[in-house]
XYZ file of C-alpha atoms in Angstrom:
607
model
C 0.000 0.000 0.000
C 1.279 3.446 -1.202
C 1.753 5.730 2.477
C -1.170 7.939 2.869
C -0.406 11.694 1.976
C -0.964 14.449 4.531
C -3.760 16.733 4.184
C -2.727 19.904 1.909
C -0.068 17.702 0.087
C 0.354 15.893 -3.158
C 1.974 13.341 -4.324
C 5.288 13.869 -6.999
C 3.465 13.914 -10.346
C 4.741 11.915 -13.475
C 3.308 12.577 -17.164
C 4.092 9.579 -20.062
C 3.559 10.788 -23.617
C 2.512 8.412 -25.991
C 0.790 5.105 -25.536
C 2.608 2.973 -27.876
C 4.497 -0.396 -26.218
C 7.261 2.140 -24.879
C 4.859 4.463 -23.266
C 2.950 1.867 -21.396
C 6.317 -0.113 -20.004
C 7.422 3.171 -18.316
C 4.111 4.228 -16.599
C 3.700 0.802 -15.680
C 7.561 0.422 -14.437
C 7.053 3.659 -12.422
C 3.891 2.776 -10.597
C 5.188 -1.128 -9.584
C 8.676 0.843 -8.052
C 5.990 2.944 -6.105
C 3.837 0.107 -4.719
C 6.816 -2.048 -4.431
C 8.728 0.852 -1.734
C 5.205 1.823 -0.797
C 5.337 5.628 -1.557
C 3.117 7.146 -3.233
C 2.767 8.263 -7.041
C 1.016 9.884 -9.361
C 1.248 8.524 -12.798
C -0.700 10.156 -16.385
C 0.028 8.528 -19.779
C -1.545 10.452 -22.345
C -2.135 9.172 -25.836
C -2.475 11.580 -28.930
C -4.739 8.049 -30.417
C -7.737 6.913 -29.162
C -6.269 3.247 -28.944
C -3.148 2.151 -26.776
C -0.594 -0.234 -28.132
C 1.230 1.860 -30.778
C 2.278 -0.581 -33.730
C 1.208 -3.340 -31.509
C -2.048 -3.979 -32.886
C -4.063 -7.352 -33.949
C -7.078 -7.440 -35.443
C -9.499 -10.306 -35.537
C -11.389 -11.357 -38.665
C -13.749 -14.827 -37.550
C -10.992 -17.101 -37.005
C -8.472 -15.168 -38.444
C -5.193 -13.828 -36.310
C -3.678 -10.455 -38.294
C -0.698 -8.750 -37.407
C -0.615 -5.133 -38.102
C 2.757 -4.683 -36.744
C 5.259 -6.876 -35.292
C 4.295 -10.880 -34.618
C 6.777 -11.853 -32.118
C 9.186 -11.421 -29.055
C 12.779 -12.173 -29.236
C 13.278 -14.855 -26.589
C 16.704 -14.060 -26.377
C 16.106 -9.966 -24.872
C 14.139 -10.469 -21.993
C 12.075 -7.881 -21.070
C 9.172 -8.782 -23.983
C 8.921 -12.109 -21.955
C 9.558 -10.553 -18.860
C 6.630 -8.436 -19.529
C 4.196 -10.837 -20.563
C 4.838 -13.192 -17.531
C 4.086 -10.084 -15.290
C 1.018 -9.588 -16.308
C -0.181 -13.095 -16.299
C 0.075 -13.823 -19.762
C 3.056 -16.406 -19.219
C 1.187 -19.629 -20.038
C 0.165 -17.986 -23.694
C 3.731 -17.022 -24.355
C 3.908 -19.963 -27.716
C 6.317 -20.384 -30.144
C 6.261 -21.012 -33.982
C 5.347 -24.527 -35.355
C 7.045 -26.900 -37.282
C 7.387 -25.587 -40.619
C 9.228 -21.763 -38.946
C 12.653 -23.567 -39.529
C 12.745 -23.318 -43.019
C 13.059 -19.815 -45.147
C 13.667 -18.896 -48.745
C 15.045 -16.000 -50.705
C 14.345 -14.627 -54.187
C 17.193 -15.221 -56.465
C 16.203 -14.601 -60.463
C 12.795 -14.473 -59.898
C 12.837 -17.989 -58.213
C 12.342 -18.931 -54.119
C 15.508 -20.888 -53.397
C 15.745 -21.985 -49.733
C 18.413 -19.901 -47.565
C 21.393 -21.458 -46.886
C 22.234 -22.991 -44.311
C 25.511 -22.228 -42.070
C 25.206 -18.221 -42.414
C 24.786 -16.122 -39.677
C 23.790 -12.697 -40.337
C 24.588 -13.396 -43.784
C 28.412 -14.601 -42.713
C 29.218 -18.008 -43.766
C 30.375 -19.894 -40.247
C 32.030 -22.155 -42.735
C 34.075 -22.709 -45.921
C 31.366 -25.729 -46.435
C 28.155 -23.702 -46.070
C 29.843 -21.182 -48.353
C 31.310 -23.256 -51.404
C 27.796 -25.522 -51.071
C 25.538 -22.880 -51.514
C 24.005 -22.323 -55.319
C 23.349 -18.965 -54.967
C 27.337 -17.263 -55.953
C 29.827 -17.738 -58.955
C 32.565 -19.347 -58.476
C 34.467 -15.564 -58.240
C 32.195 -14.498 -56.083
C 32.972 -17.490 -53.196
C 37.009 -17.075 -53.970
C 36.397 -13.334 -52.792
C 34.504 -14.167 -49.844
C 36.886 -16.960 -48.421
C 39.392 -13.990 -48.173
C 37.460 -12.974 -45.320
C 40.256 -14.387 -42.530
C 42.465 -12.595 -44.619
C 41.031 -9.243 -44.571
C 42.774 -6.523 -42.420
C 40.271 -5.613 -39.700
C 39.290 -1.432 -39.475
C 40.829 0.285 -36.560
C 40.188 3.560 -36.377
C 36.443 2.844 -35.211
C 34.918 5.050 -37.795
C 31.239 4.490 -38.682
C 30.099 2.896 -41.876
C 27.060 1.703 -43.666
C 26.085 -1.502 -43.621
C 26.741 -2.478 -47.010
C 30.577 -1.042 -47.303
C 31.110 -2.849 -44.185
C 29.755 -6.391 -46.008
C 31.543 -5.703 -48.909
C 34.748 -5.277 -46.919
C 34.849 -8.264 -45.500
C 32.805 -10.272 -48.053
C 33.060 -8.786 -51.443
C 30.334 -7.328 -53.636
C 28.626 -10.361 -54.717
C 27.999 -12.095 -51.019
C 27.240 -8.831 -50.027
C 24.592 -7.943 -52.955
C 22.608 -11.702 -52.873
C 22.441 -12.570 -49.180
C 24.270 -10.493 -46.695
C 23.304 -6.794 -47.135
C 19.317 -7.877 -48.473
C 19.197 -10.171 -45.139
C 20.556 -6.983 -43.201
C 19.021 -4.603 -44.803
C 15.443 -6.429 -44.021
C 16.186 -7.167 -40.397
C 16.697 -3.396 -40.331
C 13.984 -2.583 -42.795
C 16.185 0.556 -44.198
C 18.736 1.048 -47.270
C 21.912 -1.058 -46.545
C 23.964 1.731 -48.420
C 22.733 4.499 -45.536
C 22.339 2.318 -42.194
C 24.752 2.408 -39.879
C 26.676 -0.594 -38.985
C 27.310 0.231 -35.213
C 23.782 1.283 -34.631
C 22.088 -1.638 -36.094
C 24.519 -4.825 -35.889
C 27.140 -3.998 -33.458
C 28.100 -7.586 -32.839
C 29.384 -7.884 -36.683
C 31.580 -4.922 -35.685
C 32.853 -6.659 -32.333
C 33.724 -10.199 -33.756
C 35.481 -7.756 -36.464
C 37.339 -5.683 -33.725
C 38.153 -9.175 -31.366
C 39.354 -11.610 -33.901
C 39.687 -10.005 -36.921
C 37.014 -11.788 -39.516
C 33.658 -12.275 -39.183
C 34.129 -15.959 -40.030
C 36.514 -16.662 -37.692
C 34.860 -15.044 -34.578
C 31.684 -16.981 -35.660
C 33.379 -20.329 -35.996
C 35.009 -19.354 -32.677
C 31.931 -18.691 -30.621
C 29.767 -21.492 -31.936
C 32.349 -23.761 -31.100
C 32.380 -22.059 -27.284
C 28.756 -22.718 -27.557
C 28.751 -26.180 -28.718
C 31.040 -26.845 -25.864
C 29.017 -24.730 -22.961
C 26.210 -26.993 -24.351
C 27.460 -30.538 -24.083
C 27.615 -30.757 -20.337
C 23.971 -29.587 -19.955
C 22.731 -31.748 -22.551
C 24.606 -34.440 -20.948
C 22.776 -33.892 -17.849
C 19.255 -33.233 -19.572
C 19.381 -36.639 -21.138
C 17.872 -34.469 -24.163
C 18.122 -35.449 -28.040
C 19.242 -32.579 -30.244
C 19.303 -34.402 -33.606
C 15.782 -33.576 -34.805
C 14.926 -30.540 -37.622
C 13.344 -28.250 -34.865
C 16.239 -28.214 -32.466
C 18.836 -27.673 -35.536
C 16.564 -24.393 -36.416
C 16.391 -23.795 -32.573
C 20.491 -24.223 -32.076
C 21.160 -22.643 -35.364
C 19.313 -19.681 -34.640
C 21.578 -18.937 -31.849
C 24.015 -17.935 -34.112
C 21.913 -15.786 -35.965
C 20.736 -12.348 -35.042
C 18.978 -12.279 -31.364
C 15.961 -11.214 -33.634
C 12.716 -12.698 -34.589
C 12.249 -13.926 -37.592
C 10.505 -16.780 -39.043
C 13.034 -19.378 -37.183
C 15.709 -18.980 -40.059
C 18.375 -16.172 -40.847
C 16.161 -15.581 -43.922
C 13.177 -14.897 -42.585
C 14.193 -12.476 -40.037
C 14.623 -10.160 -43.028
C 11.943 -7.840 -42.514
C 11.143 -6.294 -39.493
C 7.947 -6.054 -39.786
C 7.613 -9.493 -40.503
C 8.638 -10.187 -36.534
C 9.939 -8.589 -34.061
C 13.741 -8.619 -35.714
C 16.041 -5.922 -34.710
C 18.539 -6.539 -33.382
C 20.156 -3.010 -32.829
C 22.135 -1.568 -30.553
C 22.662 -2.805 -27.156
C 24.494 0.214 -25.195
C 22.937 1.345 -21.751
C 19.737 2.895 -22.418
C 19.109 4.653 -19.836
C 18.492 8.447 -20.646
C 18.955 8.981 -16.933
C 21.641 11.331 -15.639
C 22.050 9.769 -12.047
C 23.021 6.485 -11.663
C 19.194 4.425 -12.227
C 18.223 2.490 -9.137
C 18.575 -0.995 -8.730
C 15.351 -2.983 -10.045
C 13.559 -2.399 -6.030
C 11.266 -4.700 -4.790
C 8.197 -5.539 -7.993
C 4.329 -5.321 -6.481
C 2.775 -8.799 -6.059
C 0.762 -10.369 -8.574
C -2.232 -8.928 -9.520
C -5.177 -10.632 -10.376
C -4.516 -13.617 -12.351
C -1.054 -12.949 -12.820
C 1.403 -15.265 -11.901
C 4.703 -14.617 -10.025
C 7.486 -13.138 -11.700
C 9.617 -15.726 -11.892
C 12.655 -13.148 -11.641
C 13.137 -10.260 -14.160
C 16.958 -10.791 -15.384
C 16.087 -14.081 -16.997
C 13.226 -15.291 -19.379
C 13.493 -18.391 -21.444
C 11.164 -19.179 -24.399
C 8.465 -21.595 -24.591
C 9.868 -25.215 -25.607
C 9.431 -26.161 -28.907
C 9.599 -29.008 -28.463
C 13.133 -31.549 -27.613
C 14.842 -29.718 -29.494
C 14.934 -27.086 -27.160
C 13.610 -23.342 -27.125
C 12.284 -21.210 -29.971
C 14.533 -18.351 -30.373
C 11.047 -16.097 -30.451
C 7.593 -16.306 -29.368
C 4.372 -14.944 -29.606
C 0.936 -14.921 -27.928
C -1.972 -16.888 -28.149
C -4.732 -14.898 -29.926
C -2.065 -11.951 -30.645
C 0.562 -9.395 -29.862
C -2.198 -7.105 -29.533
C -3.229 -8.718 -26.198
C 0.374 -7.566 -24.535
C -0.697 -3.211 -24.676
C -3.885 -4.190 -23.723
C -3.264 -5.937 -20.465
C -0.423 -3.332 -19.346
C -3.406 -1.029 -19.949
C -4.993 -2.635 -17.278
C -2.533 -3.269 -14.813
C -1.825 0.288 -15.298
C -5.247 1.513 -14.086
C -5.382 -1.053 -11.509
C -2.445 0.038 -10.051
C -4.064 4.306 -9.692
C -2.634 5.212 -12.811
C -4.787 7.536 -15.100
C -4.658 6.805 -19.138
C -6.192 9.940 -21.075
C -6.417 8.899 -25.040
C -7.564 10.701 -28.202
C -5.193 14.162 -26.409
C -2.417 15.122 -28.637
C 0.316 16.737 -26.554
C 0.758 19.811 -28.398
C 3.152 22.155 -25.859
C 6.207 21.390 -23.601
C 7.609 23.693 -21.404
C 10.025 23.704 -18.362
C 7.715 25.625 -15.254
C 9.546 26.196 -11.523
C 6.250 25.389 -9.423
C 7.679 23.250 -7.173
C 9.379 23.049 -3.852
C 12.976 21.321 -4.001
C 11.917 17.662 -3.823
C 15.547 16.654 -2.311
C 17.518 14.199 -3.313
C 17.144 10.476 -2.484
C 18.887 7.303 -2.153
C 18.381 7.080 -6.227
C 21.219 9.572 -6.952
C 24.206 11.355 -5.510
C 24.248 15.042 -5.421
C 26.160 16.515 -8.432
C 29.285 18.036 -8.147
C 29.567 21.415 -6.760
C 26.001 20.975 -4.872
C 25.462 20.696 -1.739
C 24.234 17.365 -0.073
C 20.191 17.176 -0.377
C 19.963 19.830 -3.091
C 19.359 19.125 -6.650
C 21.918 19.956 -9.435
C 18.813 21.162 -11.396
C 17.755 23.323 -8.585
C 15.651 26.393 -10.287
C 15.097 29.899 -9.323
C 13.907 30.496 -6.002
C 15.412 27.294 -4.662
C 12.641 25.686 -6.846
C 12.961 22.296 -8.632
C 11.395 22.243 -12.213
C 8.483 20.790 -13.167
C 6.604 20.970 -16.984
C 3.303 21.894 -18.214
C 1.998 19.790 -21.005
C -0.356 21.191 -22.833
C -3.151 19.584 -24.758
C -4.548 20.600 -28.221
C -8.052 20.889 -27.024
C -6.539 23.422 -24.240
C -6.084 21.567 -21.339
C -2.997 21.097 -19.689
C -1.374 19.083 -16.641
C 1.601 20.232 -14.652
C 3.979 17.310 -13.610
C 7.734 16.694 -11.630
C 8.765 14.932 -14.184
C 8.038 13.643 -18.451
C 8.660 10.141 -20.297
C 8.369 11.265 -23.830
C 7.827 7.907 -25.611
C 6.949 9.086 -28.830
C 8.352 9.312 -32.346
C 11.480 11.094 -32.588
C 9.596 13.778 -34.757
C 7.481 14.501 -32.243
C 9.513 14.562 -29.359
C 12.051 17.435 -31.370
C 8.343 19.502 -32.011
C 8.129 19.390 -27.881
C 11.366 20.139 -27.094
C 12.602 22.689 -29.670
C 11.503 25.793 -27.899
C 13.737 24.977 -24.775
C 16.404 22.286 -25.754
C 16.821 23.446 -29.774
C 20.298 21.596 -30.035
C 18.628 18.228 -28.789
C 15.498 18.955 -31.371
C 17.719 19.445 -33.839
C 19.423 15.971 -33.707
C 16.017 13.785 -33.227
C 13.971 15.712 -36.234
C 17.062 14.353 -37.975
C 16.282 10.659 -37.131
C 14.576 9.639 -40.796
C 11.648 7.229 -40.608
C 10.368 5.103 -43.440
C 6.967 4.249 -44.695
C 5.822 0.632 -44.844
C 2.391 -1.160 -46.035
C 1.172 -3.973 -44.911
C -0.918 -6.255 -46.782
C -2.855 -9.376 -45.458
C -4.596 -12.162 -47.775
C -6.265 -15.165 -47.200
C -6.421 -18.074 -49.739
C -8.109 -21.731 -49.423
C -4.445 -23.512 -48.858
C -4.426 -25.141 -52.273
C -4.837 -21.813 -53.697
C -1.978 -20.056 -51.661
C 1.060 -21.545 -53.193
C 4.153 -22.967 -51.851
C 3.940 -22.790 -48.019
C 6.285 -25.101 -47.120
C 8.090 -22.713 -44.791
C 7.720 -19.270 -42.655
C 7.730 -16.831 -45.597
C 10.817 -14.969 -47.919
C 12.673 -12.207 -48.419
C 12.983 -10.697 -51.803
C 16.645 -8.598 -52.089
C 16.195 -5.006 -54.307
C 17.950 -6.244 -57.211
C 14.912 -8.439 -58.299
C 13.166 -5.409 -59.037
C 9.796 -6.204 -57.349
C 7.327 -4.175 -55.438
C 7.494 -6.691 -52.308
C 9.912 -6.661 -49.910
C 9.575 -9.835 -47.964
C 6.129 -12.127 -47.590
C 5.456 -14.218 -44.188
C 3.292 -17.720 -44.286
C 1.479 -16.836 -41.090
C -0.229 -19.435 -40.944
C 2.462 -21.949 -41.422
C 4.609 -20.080 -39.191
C 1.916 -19.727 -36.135
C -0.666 -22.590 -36.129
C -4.164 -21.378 -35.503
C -3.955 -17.738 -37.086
C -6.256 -19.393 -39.597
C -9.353 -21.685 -39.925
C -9.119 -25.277 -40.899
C -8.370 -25.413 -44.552
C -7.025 -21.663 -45.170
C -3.620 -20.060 -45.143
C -3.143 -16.774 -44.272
C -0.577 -14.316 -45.640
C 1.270 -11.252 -45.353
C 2.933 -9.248 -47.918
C 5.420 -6.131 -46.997
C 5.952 -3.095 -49.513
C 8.393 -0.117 -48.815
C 11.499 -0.053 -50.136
C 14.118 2.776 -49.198
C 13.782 5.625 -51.510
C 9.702 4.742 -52.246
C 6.393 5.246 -50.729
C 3.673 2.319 -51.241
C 1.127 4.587 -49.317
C 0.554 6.861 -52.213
C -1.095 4.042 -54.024
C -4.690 3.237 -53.772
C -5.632 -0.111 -51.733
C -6.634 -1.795 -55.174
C -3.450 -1.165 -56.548
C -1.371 -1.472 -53.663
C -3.093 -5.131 -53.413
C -3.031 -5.751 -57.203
C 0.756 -5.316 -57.087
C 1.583 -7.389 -54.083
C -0.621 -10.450 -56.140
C 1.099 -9.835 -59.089
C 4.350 -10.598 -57.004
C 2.973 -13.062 -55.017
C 1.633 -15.089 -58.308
C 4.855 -14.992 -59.761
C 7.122 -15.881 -57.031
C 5.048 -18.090 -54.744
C 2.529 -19.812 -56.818
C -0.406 -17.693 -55.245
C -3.512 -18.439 -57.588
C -6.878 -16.385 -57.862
C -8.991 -13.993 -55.933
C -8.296 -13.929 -52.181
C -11.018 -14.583 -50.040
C -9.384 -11.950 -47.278
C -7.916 -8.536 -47.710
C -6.518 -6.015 -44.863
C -4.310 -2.972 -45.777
C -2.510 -1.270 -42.764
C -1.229 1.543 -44.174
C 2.216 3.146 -41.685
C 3.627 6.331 -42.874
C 6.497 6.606 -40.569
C 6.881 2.671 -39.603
C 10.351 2.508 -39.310
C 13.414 4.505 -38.325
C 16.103 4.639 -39.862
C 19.825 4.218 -37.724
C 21.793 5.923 -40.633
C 25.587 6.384 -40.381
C 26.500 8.716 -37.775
C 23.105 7.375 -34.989
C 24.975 6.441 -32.243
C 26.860 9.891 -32.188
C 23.314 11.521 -33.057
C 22.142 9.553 -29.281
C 25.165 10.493 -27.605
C 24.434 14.804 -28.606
C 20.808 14.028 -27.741
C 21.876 12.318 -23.996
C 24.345 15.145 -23.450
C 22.099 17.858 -24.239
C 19.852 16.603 -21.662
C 21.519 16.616 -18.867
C 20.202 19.821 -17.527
C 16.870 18.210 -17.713
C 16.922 14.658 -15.238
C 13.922 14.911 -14.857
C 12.914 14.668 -18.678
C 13.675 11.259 -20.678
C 12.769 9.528 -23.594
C 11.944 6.054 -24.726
C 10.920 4.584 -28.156
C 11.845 2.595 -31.444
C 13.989 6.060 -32.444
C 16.555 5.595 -30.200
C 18.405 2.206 -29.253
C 16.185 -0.462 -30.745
C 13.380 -0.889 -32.694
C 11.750 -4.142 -31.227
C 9.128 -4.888 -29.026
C 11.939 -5.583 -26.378
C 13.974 -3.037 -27.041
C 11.105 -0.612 -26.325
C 10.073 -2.191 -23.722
C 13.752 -2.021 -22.004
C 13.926 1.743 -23.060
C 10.285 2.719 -20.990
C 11.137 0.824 -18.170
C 14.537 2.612 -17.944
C 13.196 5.831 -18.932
C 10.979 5.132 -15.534
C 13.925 4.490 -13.716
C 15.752 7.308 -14.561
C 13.028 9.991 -13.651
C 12.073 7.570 -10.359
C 15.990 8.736 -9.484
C 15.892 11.773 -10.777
C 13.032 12.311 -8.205
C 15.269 10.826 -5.362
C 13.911 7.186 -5.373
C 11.829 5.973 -2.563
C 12.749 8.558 -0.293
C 12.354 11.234 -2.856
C 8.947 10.364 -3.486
C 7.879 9.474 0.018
C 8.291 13.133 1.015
C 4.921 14.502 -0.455
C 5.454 17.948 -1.566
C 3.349 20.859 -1.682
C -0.001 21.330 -3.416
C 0.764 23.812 -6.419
C-alpha cells in the first residue's frame, strides 16, 4: 500500500507521452517501483490516439489472427517475456510450429531456400559457403578472403553495405548479406549504420579479426558450454526443430521466421537486433530494479526479471522467439490494465501539443536514487531552479487543457519529441527531427491452402535487385498454427522499399501489385477470399551512419533536464523488447531523478 499523503499535500506527479508499447512499459515500471517501496505516485500517460498499443495492434477477422505490426518477441532480450509473464500472460507465451525452420530468398525471380551455415549473412564455414548455389565461383574465392582481410581500426562508422563488402566482397554482399541486413533493419543497406544496427558484426570484427573466424570461434564455445547440460538433460538434439532452434543462436537475437532468412523484414517479426548500449536516458546512476508489487489478479509470479526463457518447442529445445496466443495485440492491452489497476490515469484521443520547463515546485531533495552533483550541496538538486525551486513541466493539450507534472517520459516518435522540445532544448530537437523514418504497407490475404502456393516454410525475403514491389512475404499461418481456420492459409505481404512510398497508391493497386508478385514468385492463384491494408507512414526509423553519435548529442544535451527522458523505437532499438527495455529505464531514470523511494515518500506541496 502506497503511504497515505498528509492533508494539503500531493503526491510527486509523473506525465508519459505516448501510448505505444514504450509508453505503457514506463508508466507501468514507475507505478510497480511505487507500490513495491510503498510511496506514493502519481502517474498520467496520455495518448495523442484513441487506442493504446502503438504498432502493436491485432485485429481479428472470424478465425483469423492479423498482425498489423510486429508478430513476435525475441526470446533471447528479456524484457518482452519478462513483460508478458508479469502480467499473467506467461502460459500464452507460444512459439512457432514446425514448418518456422525453413526460409527462402528470391534469387532470379525464383524462391531458393536460404542457406544454411550463415549467420547474419556470414558463412560460419568454408562448407556452407562453397555448397551454396546462390554465388559464382568468383564471387565465393572473394569471400573466403574474409580471414584474410585486415580488420578497421580507427572505429569510424560505416554503412552496412561497405562494411559487407569489406569483408565479403560485392557479390555475397549484394545476394544474401546486405538484403538479409538490410530487411532485419527494414532501411537502405547503403545508408544504415553498422554500429547502430549490428554492433556484434563490428565486435567479432574488432576481437578476432574476420567475421568468419569469430563466428566459428563462438559457436564452437557454444557447442562446448552446451554438451555438459545436454549431458545432464538426457535431451536429443538431432531432430529438424532443435537444428533451427540451435542454429538460430548464431543468428541475429531477432525474430524472424526461425531462419536467418526470414528475419529479413522487421515487420515481418519482431527482428532488430540493434544496438545494445545502456539505455538509460537517466543522468544519475538508475536504481537498482527495487522490490516488484505482487501479482495482480490472475497474474502469476514473476519468476525473476533478469532471466526469461522461451516456450519449448519441443526436444529440441527453445524457440529463439515467441508470440501470444490470440495476438501481440493482447500484450498493450493488459499493461493497460494493470496500469489503471495500479491508480494510474490513461487519457487517449489528447495530442500533446506544448512542452515547457515551469519552476512550481518546492525542491523535492535528493534520495537514495542519486548522488548530489558536483559542486552541490548534499540534499539539493543539481537542477535546482530559481527560487530554490525544482522544475516541473506543463503539457499542454490541443483541445486546451494542460497538466503540470515533476517529471516527463516522452515515448513518442522522434519527430514529435524534437516539435516538444525545440523551444527549450533546440540543439537536442535538432538531432532527433534528424532521425529519418520510413513508410511501410502492410498487406494481409487469405487463400483456401491449395490456392496459396508454396507454403512449405515461414515466408521470404525478396533482395532489391529483383526489381519487385514486395519486400519480404510471411506464411502466417504456417509459421503460427491457428492464425487461420481449418483449410485456409493466411498471408502477409510487406511493400516499402528505401527511396519509395507504397502509401501513395490506392488499396486496389497497392493489393493488385503485391498479387502480381505473389503469383509470380510463390505460386499464389486467384482472388483472395481476405484482404486487410494497414497503411504506416512513418513505420520505421532509420539508424543511418552517424546514430549512435546523433544519441550520444541528444543524452548530453539533456543533462540539464533529469527529470525529462525519452523512450521509443527512435533511439536504441526498434523491437518490441527493445522498447520495452527503453520505458522501463526511462521510468527508472526519472524515479531517481526524483530521489527514489525517499524522494517520493516526502509529499510535496499542493501547487
Amino acid at each position: 500500500m502506497a503511504r497515505p499523503v498528509p492533508a494539503g499535500v500531493a503526491a510527486p506527479r509523473v506525465a508519459v507521452v505516448g501510448g505505444g508499447i514504450a509508453g505503457l512499459a514506463a508508466a507501468l515500471r514507475l507505478l510497480e517501483l511505487a507500490r513495491g517501496h510503498g510511496v506514493a505516485l502519481e502517474v498520467v500517460l496520455i495518448e495523442a490516439g484513441e487506442r493504446l498499443g502503438g504498432k502493436v495492434q491485432t485485429e481479428r477477422a472470424g478465425s483469423f489472427v492479423i498482425e498489423q505490426g510486429p508478430d513476435s518477441l525475441v526470446a533471447s532480450k528479456p524484457h518482452g517475456i519478462q513483460l508478458a509473464r508479469r502480467l499473467g500472460l506467461g502460459e500464452d507465451l507460444v512459439g512457432p510450429g514446425p514448418a518456422a525452420g525453413r526460409t527462402f530468398i528470391v534469387r532470379e525471380g525464383r524462391l531458393q531456400p536460404m542457406p544454411e551455415g550463415f549467420a547474419l549473412g556470414v558463412p560460419v564455414g568454408a562448407r556452407a559457403l562453397w555448397a551454396s548455389p546462390l554465388f559464382s565461383l568468383s564471387g565465393k574465392l572473394r569471400a573466403s578472403l574474409e580471414p584474410l582481410i585486415p580488420p578497421r581500426r580507427d572505429g569510424a562508422d560505416e554503412s552496412v553495405a561497405a562494411f559487407l563488402r569489406r569483408r565479403l566482397g560485392r557479390q555475397v554482399t549484394e545476394r544474401l548479406a546486405a538484403p538479409l541486413l538490410a530487411g532485419i533493419a527494414s532501411g537502405d543497406p547503403e545508408r544504415l549504420s553498422i554500429r547502430a544496427t549490428f554492433p556484434q558484426l563490428v565486435q567479432l570484427e574488432r576481437e578476432f579479426g574476420s567475421l568468419v573466424r569469430g563466428m566459428a570461434r563462438q559457436r564452437r564455445a557454444r557447442a562446448a558450454a552446451a554438451r555438459p547440460a545436454a549431458a545432464e538433460a538426457g535431451s536429443a538434439t538431432g531432430t529438424p526443430a532443435a537444428a533451427a532452434a540451435a542454429g538460430a543462436q548464431a543468428r541475429p537475437a531477432g525474430g524472424g521466421p526461425g531462419s536467418a532468412g526470414a528475419q529479413a523484414q522487421a515487420w515481418t517479426d519482431d527482428s532488430q537486433q540493434g544496438p545494445e548500449p545502456a539505455p538509460e536516458w537517466g543522468h544519475a546512476p538508475a536504481p537498482e530494479r527495487g522490490p516488484a508489487p505482487g501479482p495482480g489478479r490472475g497474474q502469476a509470479p514473476d519468476p525473476g526479471r533478469g532471466r526469461a526463457p522461451g516456450p519449448s518447442r519441443g526436444p529440441g529445445g527453445r524457440s529463439p522467439f515467441v508470440t501470444l496466443r490470440g495476438g501481440l495485440g493482447r500484450l498493450p492491452q493488459a499493461a493497460a490494465r494493470r496500469i489503471e489497476e495500479l491508480g494510474g490515469r490513461i487519457v487517449t484521443g489528447a495530442p500533446v501539443v506544448a512542452l515547457e520547463p515551469v519552476f512550481t515546485r518546492p525542491d523535492l531533495g535528493t534520495g537514495s536514487g542519486t548522488a548530489a552533483p558536483s559542486g552541490t550541496a548534499e540534499g539539493t538538486w543539481g537542477d535546482r531552479g530559481r527560487g530554490g525551486r525544482a522544475p516541473g513541466y506543463r503539457l499542454t493539450v490541443r483541445d486546451g487543457g494542460a497538466e503540470t507534472v515533476d517529471a516527463v517520459v516522452l515515448a513518442v516518435p522522434a519527430w514529435q519529441a524534437a516539435s516538444l522540445l525545440e523551444p527549450f532544448l533546440a540543439d537536442v530537437a535538432e538531432q532527433l527531427a534528424a532521425i529519418p523514418y520510413k513508410p511501410t504497407a502492410v498487406v494481409a490475404l487469405a487463400y483456401p491452402e491449395e490456392r496459396a502456393g508454396l507454403l512449405e516454410g515461414s515466408g521470404f525475403i525478396v533482395p532489391p535487385e529483383e526489381r519487385r514491389f514486395i519486400t519480404a512475404c510471411t506464411w502466417v499461418s504456417s509459421k503460427w498454427p491457428g492464425t487461420a481456420p481449418p483449410g485456409m492459409a493466411l498471408l502477409r505481404a510487406f511493400a516499402g522499399r528505401p527511396g519509395e512510398d507504397p502509401l501513395v497508391l490506392p488499396d486496389d493497386e497497392l493489393v493488385a501489385r503485391v498479387r502480381v508478385d505473389l503469383a509470380e514468385l510463390a505460386g499464389v492463384d486467384g482472388e483472395p477470399e481476405l484482404v486487410r491494408v494497414y497503411r504506416w507512414p512513418r513505420a520505421m526509423p532509420q539508424y543511418e551512419v552517424g546514430h549512435l553519435d546523433r544519441m550520444a548529442a541528444v543524452r548530453a544535451g539533456l543533462q540539464e533536464h533529469p527529470r525529462l527522458a525519452l523512450a521509443g523505437a527512435g533511439y536504441f532499438g526498434v523491437g518490441v523488447p527493445d522498447c520495452i527495455r527503453q520505458g522501463e529505464a526511462a521510468a527508472e531514470a526519472v524515479w531517481a531523478a526524483l530521489g527514489g523511494a525517499a524522494g517520493a515518500s516526502r509529499a510535496v506541496q499542493a501547487r
